[in-house]
Short mmCIF file of C-alpha atoms in Angstrom, two decimals:
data_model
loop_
_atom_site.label_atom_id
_atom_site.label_comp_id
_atom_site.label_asym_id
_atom_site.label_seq_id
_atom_site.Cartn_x
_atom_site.Cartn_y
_atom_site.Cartn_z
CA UNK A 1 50.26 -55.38 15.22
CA UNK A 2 49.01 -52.82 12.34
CA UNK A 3 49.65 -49.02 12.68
CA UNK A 4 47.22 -46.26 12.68
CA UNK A 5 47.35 -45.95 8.70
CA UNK A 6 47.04 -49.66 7.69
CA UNK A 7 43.69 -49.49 10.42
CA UNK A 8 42.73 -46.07 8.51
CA UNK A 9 42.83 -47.74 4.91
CA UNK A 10 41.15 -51.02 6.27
CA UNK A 11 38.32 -48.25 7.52
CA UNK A 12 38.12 -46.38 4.23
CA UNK A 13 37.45 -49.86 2.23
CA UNK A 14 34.22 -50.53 3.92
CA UNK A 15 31.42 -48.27 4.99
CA UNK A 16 31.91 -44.18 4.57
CA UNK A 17 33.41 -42.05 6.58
CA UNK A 18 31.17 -39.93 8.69
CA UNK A 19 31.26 -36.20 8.14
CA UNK A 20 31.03 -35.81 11.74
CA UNK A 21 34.37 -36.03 13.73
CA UNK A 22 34.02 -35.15 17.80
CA UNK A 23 31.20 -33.53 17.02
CA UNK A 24 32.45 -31.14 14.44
CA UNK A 25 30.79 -31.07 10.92
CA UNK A 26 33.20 -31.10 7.78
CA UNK A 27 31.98 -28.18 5.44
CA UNK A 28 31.67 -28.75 1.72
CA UNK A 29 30.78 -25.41 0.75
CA UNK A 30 29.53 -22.26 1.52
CA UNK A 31 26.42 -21.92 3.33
CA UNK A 32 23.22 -21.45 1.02
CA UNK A 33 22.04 -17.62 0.74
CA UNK A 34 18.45 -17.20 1.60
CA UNK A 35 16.67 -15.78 -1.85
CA UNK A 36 13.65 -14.24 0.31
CA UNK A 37 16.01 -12.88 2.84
CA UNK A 38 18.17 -11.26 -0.44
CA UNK A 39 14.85 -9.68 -1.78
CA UNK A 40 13.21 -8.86 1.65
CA UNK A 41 16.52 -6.49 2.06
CA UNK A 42 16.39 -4.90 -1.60
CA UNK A 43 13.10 -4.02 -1.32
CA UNK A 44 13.58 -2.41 2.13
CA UNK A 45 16.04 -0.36 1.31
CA UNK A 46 15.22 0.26 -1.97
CA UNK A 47 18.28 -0.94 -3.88
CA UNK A 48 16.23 -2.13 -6.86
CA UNK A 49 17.01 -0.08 -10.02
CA UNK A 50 15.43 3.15 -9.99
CA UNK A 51 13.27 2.39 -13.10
CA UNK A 52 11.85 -0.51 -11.70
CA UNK A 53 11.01 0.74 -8.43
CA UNK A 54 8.93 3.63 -10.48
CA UNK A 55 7.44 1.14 -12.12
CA UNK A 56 6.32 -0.57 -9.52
CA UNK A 57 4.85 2.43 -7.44
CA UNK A 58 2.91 3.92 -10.86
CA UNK A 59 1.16 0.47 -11.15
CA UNK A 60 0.03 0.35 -7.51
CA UNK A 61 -1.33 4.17 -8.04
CA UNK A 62 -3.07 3.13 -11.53
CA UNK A 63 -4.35 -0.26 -9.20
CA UNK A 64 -5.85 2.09 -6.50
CA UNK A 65 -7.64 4.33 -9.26
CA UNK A 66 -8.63 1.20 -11.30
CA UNK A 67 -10.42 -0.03 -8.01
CA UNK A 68 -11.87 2.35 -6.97
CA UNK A 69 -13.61 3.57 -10.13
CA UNK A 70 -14.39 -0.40 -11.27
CA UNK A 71 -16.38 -0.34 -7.60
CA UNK A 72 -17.76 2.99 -8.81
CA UNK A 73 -19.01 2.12 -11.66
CA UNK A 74 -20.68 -1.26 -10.39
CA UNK A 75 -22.00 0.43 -7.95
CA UNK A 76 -23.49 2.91 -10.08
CA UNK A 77 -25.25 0.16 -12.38
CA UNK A 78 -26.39 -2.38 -9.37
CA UNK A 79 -27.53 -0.23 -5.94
CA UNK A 80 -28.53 3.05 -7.63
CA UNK A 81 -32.01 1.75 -8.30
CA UNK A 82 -32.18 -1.57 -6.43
CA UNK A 83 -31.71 -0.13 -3.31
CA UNK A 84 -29.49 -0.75 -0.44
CA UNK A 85 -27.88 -4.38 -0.12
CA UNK A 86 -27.59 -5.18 3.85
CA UNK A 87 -24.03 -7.13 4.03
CA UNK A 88 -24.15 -7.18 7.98
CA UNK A 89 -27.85 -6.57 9.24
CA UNK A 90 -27.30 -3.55 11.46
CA UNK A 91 -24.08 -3.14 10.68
CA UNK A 92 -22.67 -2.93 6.81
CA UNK A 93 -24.47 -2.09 3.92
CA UNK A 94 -23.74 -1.07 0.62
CA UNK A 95 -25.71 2.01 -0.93
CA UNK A 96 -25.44 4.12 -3.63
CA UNK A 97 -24.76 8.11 -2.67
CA UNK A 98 -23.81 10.92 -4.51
CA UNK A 99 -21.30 13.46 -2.61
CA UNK A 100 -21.05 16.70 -3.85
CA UNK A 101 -18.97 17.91 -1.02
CA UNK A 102 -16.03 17.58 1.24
CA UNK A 103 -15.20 15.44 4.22
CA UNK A 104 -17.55 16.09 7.56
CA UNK A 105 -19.76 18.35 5.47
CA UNK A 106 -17.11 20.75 5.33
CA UNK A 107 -18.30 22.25 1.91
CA UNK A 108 -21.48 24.12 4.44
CA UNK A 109 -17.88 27.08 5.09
CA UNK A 110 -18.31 27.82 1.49
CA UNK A 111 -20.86 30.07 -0.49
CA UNK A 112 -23.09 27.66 -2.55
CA UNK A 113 -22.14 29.49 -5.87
CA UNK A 114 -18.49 28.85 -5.36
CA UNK A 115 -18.78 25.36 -3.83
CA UNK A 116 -17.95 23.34 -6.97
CA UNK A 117 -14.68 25.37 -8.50
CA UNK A 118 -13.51 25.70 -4.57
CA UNK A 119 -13.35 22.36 -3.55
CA UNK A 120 -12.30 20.88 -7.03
CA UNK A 121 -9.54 23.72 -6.84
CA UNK A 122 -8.62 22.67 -3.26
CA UNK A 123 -8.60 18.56 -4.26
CA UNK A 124 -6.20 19.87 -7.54
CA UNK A 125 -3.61 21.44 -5.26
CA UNK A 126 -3.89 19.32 -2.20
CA UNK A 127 -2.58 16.31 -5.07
CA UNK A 128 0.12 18.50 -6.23
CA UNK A 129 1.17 19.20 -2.75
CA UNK A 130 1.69 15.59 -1.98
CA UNK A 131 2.78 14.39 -5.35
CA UNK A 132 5.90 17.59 -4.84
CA UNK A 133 6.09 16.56 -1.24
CA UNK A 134 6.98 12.58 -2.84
CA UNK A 135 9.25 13.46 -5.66
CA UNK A 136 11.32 15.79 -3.57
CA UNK A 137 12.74 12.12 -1.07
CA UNK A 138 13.42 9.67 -3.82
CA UNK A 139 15.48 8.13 -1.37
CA UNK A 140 13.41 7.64 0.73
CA UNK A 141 12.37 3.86 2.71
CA UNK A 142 10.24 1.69 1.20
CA UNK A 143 7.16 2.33 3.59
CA UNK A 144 6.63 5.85 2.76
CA UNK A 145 7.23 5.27 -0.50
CA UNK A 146 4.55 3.04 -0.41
CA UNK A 147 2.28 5.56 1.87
CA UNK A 148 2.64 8.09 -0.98
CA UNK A 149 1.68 6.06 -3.64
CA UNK A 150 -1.89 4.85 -1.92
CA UNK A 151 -2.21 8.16 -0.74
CA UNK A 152 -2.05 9.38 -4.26
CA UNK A 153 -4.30 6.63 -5.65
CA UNK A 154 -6.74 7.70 -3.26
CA UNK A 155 -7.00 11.38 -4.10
CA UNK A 156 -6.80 10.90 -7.71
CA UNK A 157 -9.50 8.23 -7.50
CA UNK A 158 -11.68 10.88 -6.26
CA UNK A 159 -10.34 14.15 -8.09
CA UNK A 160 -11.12 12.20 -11.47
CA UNK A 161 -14.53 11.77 -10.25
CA UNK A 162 -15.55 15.28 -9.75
CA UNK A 163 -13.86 16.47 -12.55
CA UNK A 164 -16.09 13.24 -14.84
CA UNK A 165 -19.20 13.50 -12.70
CA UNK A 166 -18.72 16.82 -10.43
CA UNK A 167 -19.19 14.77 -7.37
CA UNK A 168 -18.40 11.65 -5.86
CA UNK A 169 -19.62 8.11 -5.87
CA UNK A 170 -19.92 6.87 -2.43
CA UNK A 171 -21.55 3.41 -1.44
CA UNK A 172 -20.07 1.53 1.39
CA UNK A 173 -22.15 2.57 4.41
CA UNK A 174 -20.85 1.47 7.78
CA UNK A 175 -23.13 2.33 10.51
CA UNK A 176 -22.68 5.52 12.33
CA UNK A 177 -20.02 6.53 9.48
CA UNK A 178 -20.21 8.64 6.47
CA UNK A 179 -20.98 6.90 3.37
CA UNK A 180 -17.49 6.41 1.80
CA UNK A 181 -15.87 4.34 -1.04
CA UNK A 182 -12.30 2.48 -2.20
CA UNK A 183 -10.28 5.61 -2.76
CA UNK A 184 -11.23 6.61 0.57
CA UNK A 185 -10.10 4.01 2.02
CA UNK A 186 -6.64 4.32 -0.12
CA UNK A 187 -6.59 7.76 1.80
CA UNK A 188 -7.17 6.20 5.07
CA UNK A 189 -4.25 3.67 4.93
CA UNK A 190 -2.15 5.74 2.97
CA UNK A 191 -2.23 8.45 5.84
CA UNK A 192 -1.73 5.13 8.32
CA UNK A 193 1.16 3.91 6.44
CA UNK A 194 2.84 7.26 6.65
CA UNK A 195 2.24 7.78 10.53
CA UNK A 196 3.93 4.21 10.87
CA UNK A 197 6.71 4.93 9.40
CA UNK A 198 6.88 8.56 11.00
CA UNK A 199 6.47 6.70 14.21
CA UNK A 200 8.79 4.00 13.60
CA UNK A 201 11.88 6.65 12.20
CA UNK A 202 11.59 8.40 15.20
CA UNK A 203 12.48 5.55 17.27
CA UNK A 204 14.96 4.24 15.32
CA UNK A 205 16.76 7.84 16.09
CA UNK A 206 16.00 7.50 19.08
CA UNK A 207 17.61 4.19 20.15
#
């Protein structure tokens, strides 16, 4: 009879081999490295070089202030003498308003006369504040970093509008709200952002 090689040659002249031997798989390389999974992690941690990472932050603030004021402006030209345009009857609407004041009416505190230099005063510092409170963690995660930079777009959207205007151009109207606008909203999630990471830090000590 033939022995085990002269069988194994007569098996290697016809059809492949399979890979699979008792059910174990022969390797020809290394496993493929997932690209999104590579970027997902250098973004999270911020391992991206410095310079870029600033880069990308300044261009979502400019993007926040570009929005906002592009919705300003339309806004300006279309609802402020056509009138209100209902977007959910009873619900939404979009109308043009001029603020000249501070969140919840808080301006009523001040003396009229010094109602202008005391809240643009107040938004000038309150936008140092956070822009100090940012620069001082430049290693921090991703998230806040993120927070910040909303959070920034937001107030500067606004600041820039007193300071061009001397108030502020409000038209989305949500019923039962104030009349606000995009850089409030950039406040708003900024703020959110922030508390989610705050929130999510915490338990990540805690485990």
């Amino acid at each position: 009879g033939r022995g085990p090689t002269e069988n194994f040659a007569e098996l290697g002249a016809g059809e492949p081999i399979s890979p699979f031997v008792h059910g174990a798989r022969t390797r020809t390389g290394p496993e493929p490295r997932s690209e999104c999974a590579g970027l997902a992690r250098g973004w999270s941690s911020m391992n991206m070089k410095p310079r870029s990472v600033h880069l990308l932050l300044a261009c979502l603030v400019v993007a926040v202030v570009g929005c906002d004021h592009a919705t300003k402006r339309v806004a300006e030209h279309e609802l402020r003498a056509a009138g209100p345009i209902h977007v959910i009857s009873g619900a939404v609407d979009l109308r043009y308003a001029q603020n000249h004041g501070v969140a919840f009416n808080g301006e009523r505190l001040i003396p009229k006369a010094a109602r202008t230099p005391v809240v643009f005063v107040g938004g000038v510092l309150a936008l140092a504040l956070i822009v100090t409170t940012w620069l001082r963690g430049r290693h921090r995660p991703s998230l806040e970093h993120v927070a910040y930079a909303v959070l920034v777009g937001g107030a500067l959207g606004n600041l820039i509008d007193r300071v061009l205007r001397g108030y502020v151009v409000d038209f989305i109207h949500v019923h039962g709200w104030p009349i606000f606008n995009v850089a409030d909203i950039a406040i708003v999630a900024g703020a959110g952002l922030w508390i989610l990471h705050a929130v999510r830090s915490r338990r990540t000590r805690a485990a």
